[in-house]
Coordinates of C-alpha atoms and ligand atoms in Angstrom, one line a residue:
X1226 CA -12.7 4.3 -32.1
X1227 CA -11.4 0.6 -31.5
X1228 CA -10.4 -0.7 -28.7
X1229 CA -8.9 2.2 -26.5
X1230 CA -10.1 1.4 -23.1
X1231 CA -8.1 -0.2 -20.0
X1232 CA -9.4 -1.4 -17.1
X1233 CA -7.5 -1.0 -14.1
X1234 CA -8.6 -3.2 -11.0
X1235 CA -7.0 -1.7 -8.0
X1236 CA -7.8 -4.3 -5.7
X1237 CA -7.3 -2.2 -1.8
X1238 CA -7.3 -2.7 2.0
X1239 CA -10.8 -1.4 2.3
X1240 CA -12.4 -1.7 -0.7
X1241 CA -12.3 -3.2 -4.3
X1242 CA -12.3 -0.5 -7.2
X1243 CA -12.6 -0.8 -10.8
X1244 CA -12.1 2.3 -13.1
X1245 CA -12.4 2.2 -16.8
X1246 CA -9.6 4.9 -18.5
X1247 CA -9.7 6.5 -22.2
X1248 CA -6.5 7.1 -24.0
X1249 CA -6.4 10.4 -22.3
X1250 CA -6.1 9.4 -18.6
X1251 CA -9.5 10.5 -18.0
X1252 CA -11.5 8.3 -15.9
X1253 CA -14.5 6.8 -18.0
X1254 CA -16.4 5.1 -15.2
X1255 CA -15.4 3.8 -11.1
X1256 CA -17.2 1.1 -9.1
X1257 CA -16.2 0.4 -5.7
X1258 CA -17.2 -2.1 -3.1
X1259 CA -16.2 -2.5 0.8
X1260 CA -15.5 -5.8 1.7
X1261 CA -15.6 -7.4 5.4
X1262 CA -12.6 -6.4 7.7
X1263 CA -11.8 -9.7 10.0
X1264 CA -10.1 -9.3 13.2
X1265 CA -10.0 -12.4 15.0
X1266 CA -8.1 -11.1 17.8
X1267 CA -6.3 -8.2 19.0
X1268 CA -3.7 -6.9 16.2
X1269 CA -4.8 -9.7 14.0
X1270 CA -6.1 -8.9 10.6
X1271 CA -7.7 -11.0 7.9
X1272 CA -10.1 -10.8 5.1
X1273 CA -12.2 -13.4 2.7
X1274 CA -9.9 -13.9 -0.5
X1275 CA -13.3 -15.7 -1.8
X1276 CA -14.6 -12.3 -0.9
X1277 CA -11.9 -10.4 -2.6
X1278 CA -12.6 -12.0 -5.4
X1279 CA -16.1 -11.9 -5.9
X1280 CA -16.5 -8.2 -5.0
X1281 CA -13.0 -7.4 -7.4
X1282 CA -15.1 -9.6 -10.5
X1283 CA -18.4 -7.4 -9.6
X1284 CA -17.1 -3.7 -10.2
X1285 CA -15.2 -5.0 -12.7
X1286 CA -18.4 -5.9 -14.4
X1287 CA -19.7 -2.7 -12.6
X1288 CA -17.4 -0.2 -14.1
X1289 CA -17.4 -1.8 -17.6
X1290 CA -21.4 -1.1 -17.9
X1291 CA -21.3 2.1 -16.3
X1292 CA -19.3 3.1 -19.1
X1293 CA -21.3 1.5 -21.6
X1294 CA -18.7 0.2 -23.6
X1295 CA -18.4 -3.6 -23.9
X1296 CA -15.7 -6.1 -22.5
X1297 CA -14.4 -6.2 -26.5
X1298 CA -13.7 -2.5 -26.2
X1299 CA -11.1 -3.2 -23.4
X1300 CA -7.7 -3.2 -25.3
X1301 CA -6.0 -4.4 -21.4
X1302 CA -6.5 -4.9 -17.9
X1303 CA -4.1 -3.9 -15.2
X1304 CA -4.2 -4.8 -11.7
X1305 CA -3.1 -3.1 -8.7
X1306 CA -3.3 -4.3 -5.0
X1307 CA -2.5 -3.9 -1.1
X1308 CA 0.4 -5.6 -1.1
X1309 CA 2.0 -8.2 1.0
X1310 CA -1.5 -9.9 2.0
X1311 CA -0.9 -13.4 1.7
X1312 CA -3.5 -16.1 -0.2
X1313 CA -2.3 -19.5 -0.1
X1314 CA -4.8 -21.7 -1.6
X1315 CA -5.5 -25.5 -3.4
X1316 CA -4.1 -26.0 -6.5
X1317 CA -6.8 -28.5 -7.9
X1318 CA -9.8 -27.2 -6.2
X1319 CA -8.9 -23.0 -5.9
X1320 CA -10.0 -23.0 -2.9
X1321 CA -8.1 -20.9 0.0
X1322 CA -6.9 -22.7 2.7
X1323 CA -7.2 -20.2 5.4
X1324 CA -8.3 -16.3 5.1
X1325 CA -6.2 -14.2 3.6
X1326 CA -3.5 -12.6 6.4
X1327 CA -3.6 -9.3 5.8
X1328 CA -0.8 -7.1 5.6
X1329 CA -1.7 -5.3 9.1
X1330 CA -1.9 -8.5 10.8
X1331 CA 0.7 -8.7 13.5
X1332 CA 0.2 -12.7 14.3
X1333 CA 3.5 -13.3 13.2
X1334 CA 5.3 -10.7 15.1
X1335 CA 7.0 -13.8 17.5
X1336 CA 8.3 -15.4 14.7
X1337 CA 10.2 -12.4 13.6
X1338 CA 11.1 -11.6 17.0
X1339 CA 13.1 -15.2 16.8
X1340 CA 14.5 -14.3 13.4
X1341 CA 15.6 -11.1 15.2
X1342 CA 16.8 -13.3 18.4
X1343 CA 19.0 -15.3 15.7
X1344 CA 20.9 -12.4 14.2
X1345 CA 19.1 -12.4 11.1
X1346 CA 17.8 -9.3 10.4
X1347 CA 21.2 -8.2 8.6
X1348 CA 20.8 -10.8 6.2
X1349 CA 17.2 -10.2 5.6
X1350 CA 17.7 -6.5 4.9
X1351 CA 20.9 -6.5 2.5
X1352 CA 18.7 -9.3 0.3
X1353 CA 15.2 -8.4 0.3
X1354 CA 15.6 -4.6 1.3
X1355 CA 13.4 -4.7 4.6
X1356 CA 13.2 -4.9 7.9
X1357 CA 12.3 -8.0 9.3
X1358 CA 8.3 -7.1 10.2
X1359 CA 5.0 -9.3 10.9
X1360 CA 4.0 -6.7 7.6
X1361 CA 5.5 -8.9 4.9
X1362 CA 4.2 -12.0 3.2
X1363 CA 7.1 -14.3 4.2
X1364 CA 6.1 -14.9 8.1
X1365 CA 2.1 -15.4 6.9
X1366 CA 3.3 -18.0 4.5
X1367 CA 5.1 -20.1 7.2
X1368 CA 2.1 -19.2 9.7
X1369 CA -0.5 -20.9 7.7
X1370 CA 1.8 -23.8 7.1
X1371 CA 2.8 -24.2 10.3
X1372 CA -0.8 -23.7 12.0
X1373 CA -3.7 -25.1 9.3
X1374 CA -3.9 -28.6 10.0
X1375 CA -2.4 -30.5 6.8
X1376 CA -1.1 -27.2 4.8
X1377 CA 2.6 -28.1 5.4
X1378 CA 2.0 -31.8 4.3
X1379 CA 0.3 -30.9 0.8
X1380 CA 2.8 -27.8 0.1
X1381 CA 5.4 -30.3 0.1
X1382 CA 3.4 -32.8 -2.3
X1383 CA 3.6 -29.8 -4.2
X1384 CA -0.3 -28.9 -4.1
X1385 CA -0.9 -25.5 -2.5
X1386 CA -0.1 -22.3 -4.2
X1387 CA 0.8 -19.0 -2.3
X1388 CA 0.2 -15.5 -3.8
X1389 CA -0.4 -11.7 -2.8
X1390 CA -3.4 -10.1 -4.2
X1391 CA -1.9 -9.7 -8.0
X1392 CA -1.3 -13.5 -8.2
X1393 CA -4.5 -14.4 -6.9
X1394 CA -6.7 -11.8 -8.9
X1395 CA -4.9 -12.4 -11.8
X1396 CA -5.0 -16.8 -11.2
X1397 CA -8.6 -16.6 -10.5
X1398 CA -9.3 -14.2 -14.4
X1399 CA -7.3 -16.9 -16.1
X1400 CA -9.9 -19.3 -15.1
X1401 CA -6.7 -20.6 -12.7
X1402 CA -4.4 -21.0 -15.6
X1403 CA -1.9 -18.5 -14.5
X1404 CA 0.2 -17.9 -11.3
X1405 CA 2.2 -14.9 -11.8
X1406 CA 3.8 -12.0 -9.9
X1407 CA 5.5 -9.1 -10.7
X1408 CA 8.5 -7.8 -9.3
X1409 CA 7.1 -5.4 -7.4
X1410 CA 4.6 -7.3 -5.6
X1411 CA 7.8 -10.0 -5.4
X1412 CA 10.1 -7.3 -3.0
X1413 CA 7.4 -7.4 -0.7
X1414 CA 7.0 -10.9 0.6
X1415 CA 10.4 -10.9 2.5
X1416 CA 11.6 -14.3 0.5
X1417 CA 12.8 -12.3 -2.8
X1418 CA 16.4 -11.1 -3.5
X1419 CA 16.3 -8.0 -5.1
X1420 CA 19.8 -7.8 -6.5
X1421 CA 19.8 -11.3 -8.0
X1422 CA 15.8 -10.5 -8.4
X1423 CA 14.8 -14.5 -8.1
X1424 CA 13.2 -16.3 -4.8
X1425 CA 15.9 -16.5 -2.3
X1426 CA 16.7 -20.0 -1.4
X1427 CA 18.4 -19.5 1.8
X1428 CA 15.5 -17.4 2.8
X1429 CA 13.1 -20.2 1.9
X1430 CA 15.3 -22.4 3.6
X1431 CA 14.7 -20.1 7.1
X1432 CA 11.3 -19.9 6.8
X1433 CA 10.2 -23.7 5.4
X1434 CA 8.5 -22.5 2.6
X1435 CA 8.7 -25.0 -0.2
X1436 CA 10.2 -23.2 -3.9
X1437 CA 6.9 -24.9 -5.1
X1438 CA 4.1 -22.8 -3.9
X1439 CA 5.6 -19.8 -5.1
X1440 CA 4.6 -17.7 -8.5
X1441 CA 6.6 -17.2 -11.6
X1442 CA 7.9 -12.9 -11.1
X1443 CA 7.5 -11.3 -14.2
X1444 CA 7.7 -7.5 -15.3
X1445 CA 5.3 -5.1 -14.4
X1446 CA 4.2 -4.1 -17.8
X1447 CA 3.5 -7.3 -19.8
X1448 CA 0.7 -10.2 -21.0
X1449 CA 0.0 -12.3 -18.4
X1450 CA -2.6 -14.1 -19.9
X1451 CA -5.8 -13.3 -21.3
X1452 CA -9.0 -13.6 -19.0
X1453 CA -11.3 -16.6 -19.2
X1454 CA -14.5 -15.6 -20.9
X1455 CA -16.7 -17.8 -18.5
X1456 CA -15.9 -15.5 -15.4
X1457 CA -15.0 -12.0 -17.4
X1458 CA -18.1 -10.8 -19.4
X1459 CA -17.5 -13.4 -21.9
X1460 CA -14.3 -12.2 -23.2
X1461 CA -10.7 -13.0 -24.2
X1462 CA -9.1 -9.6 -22.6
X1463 CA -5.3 -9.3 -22.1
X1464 CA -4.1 -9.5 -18.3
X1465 CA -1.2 -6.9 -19.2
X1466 CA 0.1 -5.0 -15.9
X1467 CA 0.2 -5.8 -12.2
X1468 CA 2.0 -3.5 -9.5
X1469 CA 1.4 -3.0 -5.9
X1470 CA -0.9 -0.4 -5.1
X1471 CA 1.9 2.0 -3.6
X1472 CA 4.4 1.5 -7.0
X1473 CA 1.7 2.2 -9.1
X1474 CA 0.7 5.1 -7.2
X1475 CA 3.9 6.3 -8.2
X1476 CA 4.2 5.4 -11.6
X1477 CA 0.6 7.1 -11.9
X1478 CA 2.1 9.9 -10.8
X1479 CA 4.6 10.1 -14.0
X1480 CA 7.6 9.5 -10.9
X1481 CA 9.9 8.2 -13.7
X1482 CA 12.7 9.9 -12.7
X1483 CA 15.4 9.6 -9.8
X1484 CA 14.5 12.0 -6.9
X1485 CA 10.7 12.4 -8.0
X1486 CA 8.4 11.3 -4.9
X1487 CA 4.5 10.7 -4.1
X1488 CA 2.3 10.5 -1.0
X1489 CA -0.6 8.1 -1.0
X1490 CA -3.1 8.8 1.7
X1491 CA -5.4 5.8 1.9
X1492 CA -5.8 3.5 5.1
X1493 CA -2.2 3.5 5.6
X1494 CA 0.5 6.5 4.2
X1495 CA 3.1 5.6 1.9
X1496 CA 6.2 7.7 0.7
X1497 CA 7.7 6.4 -2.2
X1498 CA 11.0 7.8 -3.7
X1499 CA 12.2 6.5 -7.1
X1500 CA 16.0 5.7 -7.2
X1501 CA 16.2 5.0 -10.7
X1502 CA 18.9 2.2 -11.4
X1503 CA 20.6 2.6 -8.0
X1504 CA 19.7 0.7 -4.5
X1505 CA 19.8 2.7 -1.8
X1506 CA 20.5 1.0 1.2
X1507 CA 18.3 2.6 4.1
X1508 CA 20.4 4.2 7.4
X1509 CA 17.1 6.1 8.5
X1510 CA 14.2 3.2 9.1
X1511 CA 12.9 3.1 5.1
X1512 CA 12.5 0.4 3.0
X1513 CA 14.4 -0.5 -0.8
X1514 CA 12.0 -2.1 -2.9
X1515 CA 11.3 -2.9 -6.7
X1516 CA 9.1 0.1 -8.1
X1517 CA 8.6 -1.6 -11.4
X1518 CA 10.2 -4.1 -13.6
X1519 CA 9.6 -2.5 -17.3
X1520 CA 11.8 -2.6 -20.4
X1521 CA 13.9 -5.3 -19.9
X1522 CA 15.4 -3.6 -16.0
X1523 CA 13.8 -3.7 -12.6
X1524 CA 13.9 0.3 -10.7
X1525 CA 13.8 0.8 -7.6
X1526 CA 12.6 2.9 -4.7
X1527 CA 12.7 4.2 -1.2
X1528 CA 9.6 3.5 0.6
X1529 CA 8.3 4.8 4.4
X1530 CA 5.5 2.8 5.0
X1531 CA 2.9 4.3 7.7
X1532 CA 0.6 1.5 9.1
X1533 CA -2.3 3.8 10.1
X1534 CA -3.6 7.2 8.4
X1535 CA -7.0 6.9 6.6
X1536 CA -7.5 4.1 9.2
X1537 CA -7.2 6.8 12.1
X1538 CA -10.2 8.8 10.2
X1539 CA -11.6 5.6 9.8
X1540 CA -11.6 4.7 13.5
X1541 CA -13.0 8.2 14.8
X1542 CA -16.3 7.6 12.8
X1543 CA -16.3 3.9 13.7
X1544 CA -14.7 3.5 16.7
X1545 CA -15.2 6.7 18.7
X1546 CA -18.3 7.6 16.9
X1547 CA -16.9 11.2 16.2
X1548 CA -17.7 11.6 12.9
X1549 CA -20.2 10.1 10.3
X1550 CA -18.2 10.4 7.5
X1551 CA -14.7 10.8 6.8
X1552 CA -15.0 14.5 4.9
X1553 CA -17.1 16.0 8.5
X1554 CA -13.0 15.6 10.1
X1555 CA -12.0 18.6 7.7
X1556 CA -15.8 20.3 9.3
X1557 CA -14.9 19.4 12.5
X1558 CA -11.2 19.9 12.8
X1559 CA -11.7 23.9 11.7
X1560 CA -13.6 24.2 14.7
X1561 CA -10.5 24.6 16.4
X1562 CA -7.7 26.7 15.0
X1563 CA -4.9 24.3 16.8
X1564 CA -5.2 21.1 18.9
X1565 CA -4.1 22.7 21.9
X1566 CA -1.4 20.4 22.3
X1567 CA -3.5 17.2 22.1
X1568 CA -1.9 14.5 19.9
X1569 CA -2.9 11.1 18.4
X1570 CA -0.5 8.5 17.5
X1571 CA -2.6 6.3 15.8
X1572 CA -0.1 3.0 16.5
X1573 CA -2.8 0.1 16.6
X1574 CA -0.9 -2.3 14.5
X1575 CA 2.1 -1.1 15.6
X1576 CA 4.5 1.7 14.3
X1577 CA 6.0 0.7 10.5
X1578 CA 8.4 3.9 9.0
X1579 CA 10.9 4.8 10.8
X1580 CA 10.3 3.3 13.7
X1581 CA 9.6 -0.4 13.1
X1582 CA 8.1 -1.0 16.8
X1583 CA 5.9 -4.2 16.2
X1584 CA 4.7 -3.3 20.3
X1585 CA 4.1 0.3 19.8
X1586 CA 0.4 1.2 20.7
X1587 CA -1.9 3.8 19.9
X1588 CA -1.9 6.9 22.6
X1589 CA -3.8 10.2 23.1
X1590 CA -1.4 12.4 24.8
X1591 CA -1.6 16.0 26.4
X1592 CA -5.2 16.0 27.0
X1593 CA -7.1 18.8 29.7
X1594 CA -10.3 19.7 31.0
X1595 CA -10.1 22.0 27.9
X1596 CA -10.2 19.3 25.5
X1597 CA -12.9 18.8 23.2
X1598 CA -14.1 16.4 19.9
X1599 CA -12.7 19.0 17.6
X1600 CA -9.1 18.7 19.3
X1601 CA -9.2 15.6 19.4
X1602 CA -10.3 15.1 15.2
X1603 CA -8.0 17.6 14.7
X1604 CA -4.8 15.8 16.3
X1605 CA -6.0 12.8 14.4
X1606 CA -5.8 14.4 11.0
X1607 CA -2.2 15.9 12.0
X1608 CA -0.9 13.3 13.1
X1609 CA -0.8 12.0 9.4
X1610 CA 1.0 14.9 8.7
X1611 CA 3.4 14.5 11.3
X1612 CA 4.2 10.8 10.9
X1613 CA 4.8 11.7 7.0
X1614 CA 7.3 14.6 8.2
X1615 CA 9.1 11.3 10.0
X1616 CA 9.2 9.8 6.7
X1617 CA 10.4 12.6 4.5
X1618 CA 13.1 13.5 6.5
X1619 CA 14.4 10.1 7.1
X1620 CA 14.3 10.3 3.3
X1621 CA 16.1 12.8 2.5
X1622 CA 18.6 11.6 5.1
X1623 CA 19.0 8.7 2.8
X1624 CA 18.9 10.3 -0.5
X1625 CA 20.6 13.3 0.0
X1626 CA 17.8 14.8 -2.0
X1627 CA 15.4 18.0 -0.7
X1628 CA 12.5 17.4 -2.0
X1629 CA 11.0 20.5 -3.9
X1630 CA 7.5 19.4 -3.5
X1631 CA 5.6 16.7 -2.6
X1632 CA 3.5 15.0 -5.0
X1633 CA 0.2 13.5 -3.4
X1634 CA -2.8 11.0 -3.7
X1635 CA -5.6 8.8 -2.1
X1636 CA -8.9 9.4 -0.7
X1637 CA -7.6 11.6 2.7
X1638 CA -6.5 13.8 0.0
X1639 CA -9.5 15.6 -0.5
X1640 CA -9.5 17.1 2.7
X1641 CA -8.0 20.6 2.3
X1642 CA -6.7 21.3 6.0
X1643 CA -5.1 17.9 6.2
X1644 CA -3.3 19.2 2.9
X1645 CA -2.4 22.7 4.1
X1646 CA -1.2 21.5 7.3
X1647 CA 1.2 19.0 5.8
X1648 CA 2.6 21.7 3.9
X1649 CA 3.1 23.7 6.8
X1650 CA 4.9 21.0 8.8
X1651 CA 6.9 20.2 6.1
X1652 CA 7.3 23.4 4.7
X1653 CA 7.7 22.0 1.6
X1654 CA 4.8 22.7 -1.3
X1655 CA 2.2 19.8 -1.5
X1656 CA 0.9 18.8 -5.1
X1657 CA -2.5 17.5 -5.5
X1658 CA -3.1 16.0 -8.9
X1659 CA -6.9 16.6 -10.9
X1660 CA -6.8 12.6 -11.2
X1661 CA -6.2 11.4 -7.4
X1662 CA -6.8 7.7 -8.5
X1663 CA -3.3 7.4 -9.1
X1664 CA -3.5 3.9 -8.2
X1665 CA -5.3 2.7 -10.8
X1666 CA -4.0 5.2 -13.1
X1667 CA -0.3 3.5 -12.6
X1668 CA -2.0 0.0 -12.8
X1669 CA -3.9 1.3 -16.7
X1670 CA -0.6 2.6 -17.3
X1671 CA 1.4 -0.1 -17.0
X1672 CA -1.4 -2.6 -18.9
X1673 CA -1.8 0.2 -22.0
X1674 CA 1.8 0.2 -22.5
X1675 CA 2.3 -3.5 -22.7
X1676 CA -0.5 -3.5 -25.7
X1677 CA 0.6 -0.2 -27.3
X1678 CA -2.7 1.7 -25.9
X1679 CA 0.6 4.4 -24.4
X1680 CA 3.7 4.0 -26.5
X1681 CA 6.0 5.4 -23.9
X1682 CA 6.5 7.0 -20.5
X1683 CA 7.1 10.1 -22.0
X1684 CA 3.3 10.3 -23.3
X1685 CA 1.7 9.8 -20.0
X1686 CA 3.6 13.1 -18.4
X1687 CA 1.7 15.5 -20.3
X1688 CA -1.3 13.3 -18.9
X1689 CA -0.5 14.7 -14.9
X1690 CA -2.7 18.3 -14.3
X1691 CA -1.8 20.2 -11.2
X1692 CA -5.5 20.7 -9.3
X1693 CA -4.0 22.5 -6.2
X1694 CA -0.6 23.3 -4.8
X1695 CA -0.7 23.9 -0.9
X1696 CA 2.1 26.1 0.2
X1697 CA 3.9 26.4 3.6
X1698 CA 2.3 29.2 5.1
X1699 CA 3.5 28.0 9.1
X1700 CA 6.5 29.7 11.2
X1701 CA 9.1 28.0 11.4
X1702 CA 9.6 28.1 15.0
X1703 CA 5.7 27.1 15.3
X1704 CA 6.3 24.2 13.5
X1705 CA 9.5 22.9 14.8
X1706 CA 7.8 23.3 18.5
X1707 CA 4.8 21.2 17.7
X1708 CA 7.1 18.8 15.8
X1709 CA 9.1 18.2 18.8
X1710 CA 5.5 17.9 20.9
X1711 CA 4.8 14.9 17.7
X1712 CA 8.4 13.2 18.7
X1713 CA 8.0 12.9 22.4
X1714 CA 4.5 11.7 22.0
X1715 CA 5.9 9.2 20.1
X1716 CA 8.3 8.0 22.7
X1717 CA 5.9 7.3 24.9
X1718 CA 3.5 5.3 22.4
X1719 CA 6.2 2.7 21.7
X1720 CA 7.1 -0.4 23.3
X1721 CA 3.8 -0.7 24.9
X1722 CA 2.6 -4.2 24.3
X1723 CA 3.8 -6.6 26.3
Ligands
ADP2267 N1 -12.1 13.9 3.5 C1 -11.3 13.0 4.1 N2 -10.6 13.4 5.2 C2 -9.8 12.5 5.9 N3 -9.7 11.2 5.5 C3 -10.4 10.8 4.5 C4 -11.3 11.6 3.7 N4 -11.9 10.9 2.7 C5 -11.4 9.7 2.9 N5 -10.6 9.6 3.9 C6 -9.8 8.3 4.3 O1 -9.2 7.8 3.2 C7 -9.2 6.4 3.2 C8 -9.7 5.9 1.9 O2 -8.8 6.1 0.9 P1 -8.5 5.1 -0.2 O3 -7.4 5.7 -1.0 O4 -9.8 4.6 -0.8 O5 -7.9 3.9 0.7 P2 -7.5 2.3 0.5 O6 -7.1 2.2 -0.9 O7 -6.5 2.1 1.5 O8 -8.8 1.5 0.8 C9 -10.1 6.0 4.4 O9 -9.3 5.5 5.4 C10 -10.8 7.3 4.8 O10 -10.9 7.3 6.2
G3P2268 O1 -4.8 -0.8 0.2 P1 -4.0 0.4 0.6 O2 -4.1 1.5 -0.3 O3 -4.2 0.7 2.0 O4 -2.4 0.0 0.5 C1 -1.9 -1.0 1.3 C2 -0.4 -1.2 1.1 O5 -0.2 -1.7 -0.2 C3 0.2 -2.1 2.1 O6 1.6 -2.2 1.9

């Protein structure tokens, strides 16, 4: 049949997939591996980018023989990424200087606190499009300059490189010929200015990050490179798509046009709205960012971005010990038909969308005698629901759009009383796609189009098939009344670390 196969690399916080698709969006063959989470201190976050790599380079070759086609057969790859995890690493040797700082890592929260102190944070928003937040790249470059002995020296002889995830992935399958970004992996490092959509010197001016170290930003749908055939199966395959994870969720999602919004639920939650052409500038606590640069434009979107929701699950079964796997929350949580006014706010890195408290800390709250397991399980599924109602509404504030229904994707996604109960406190329908790998999906996408596997947008919409709508079934004074109970629980989580 020729070569009809992409391979999407969807490089994430926990794991490192790789899923073969057909022509027809279905998905061919996955193979995932968990990497090591590093946390060197309290709030500090880091992971192996060696580590990244080789796990990312072994489901590749995974995937590809699971599907038992051959690296030939692969018309493109595309990679997608957590985002804003910063690699800054030798150019001669390839080797990283320090561990990659990962996006949840709030080391650098002092230096933006002295940004802040200076009165920049105006200027930071109207370029970039974000608050200024230990989450983006640009504070973790100037960390690693400033604190591994020698960095700053050779990144001013010109010798270091920096990338997110995309540039590194894609640097190391070039054999290190290549050091790209795209544009929307570029609107998340804090140093890029996207109305003039090049590296902003006056931010790199702030932060003492040398123009030198930084990757070329290139569309989101286009030939990189092809990979080197001594570290990919022995083949020549076109690198032809990179997006972050969260703006290839929604272009997975077929969110191609203004107003059209996703959900991802993976180890954080993030809302993305596309605003077309237009750049909405945030009154509510959201984000602008690049959702994709593709035929010849860049478009944007309006992102809340929740720190901690698959995380939460994540940390009853590892933490607490609650659960053994993620799914027994859903077995668990039913137990109980409310949580008895128990709430989790699962802050541990913080609070991101709307809230942006870099000192917030996680908080059980409303706790009694009567409390059990399944109460407490319970509030920590809801309270992805609840911080995703924060989102929505601040953006429809924004947008002046109501949202119809909610489009949604990740792993959490599977869990059928997390879904319903988002519904209900949103009271708005929830969409669950057959394909929930939207992630990769968006990242195959954006690679097919760029070698003419897809020849337009409009072909992958037929592609999207409905697998469940979850409809608001809740009263609305019910759910205004444990809303309110989510908001002051809220109040007192934040502003806790000294
Ligand atoms: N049935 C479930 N119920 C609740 N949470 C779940 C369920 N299955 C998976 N998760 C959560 O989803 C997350 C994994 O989703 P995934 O999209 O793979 O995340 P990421 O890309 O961030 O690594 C984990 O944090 C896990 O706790
Ligand atoms: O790896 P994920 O799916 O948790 O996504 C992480 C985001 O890209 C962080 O901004």
């Amino acid at each position: 049949m020729g070569k009809k196969y992409v391979l999407a690399l969807d490089q994430g916080t926990t794991s490192s997939r790789a899923i073969v698709f057909d022509q027809g969006s279905n998905i061919v063959a996955v193979a995932q591996k968990e990497f090591t989470q590093i946390y060197p201190k309290p709030g500090w976050v880091e992971h192996n980018a060696e580590e990244i790599w080789s796990t990312q380079i072994g489901v590749a070759a995974e995937a590809v023989a699971k599907a038992g086609i051959e690296a030939k057969d692969i018309a493109a790859i595309g990679i997608t990424n957590q985002r804003e995890t910063t690699v800054v690493w030798e150019k001669s040797t390839g080797k990283p200087v320090y561990n990659a700082i990962v996006w949840q890592c709030r080391r650098t929260a002092p230096i933006c606190d002295e940004l802040k102190a200076k009165g920049l944070a105006p200027m930071f928003r109207e370029k970039t499009g974000l608050v200024v937040d230990a989450y983006f790249s640009g504070t973790k470059v100037k960390w690693i300059l400033d604190n591994v002995p020698g960095a700053r020296e050779k990144a001013e002889k010109g010798e270091l490189l920096f990338g997110t995830i995309d540039t590194w992935l894609i640097w190391k399958l070039t054999g290190g010929k290549v050091h790209v970004t795209d544009y929307s992996n570029a609107s998340r490092t804090l140093l890029f200015n996207i109305r003039e959509l090049k590296w902003d010197a006056e931010i790199l001016k702030e932060l003492n990050v040398p123009a030198s170290l930084l990757p070329t930003v290139r569309p989101s749908s286009d030939v990189y490179g092809t990979t080197d055939p001594a570290v990919f199966l022995g083949a020549k395959i076109p690198i032809a798509g990179a997006a972050g994870d969260q703006q290839a969720a929604l272009f997975g999602q077929t969110c191609f046009q203004p107003g059209m919004a996703k959900n991802t639920y993976g180890t954080g939650c993030f809302m993305l709205m596309n605003t077309g052409d237009k750049l909405f500038e945030s009154k509510n606590g959201l984000l602008t960012t690049i959702a994709w640069g593709l035929n010849g434009k860049v478009e944007y979107a309006l992102e809340g971005s929740i720190f901690i929701a698959g995380a939460a699950v994540q940390w009853l079964r590892d933490g607490l010990k609650l659960i053994e796997t993620a799914p027994d929350s859903e077995y668990y949580a039913k137990k109980v038909k409310d949580t008895e006014g128990v709430y989790v706010v699962p802050a541990f890195v913080g609070l991101g969308a709307p809230y942006w408290d870099m000192k917030a800390r996680g908080a059980i709250l409303g706790l009694t005698r009567g409390s059990s397991k399944a109460h407490i399980v319970r509030a920590t599924l809801d309270s992805l629901a609840y911080q995703t109602k924060d989102v929505l509404s601040a953006m429809e504030a924004d947008s002046g759009i109501t949202l119809q229904a909610l489009k949604v994707d990740g792993g959490a996604v599977s869990n059928n009383l997390l879904m319903q109960f988002q519904s209900d406190i949103l009271g708005v329908p929830v969409d669950r796609p057959q394909v929930t790998e939207t992630t990769a999906l968006g990242a195959a996408y954006l690679a097919g189009l760029a070698v003419g596997v897809w020849q337009s947008k409009e072909d992958l919409v037929q592609n999207w098939k409905l697998d469940a709508r979850f409809e608001p079934s809740m009263n609305q004074d019910v759910r205004g009344q444990l809303y309110k109970g989510w908001q002051k629980a809220v109040k007192r989580a934040m502003d806790w670390e000294d």
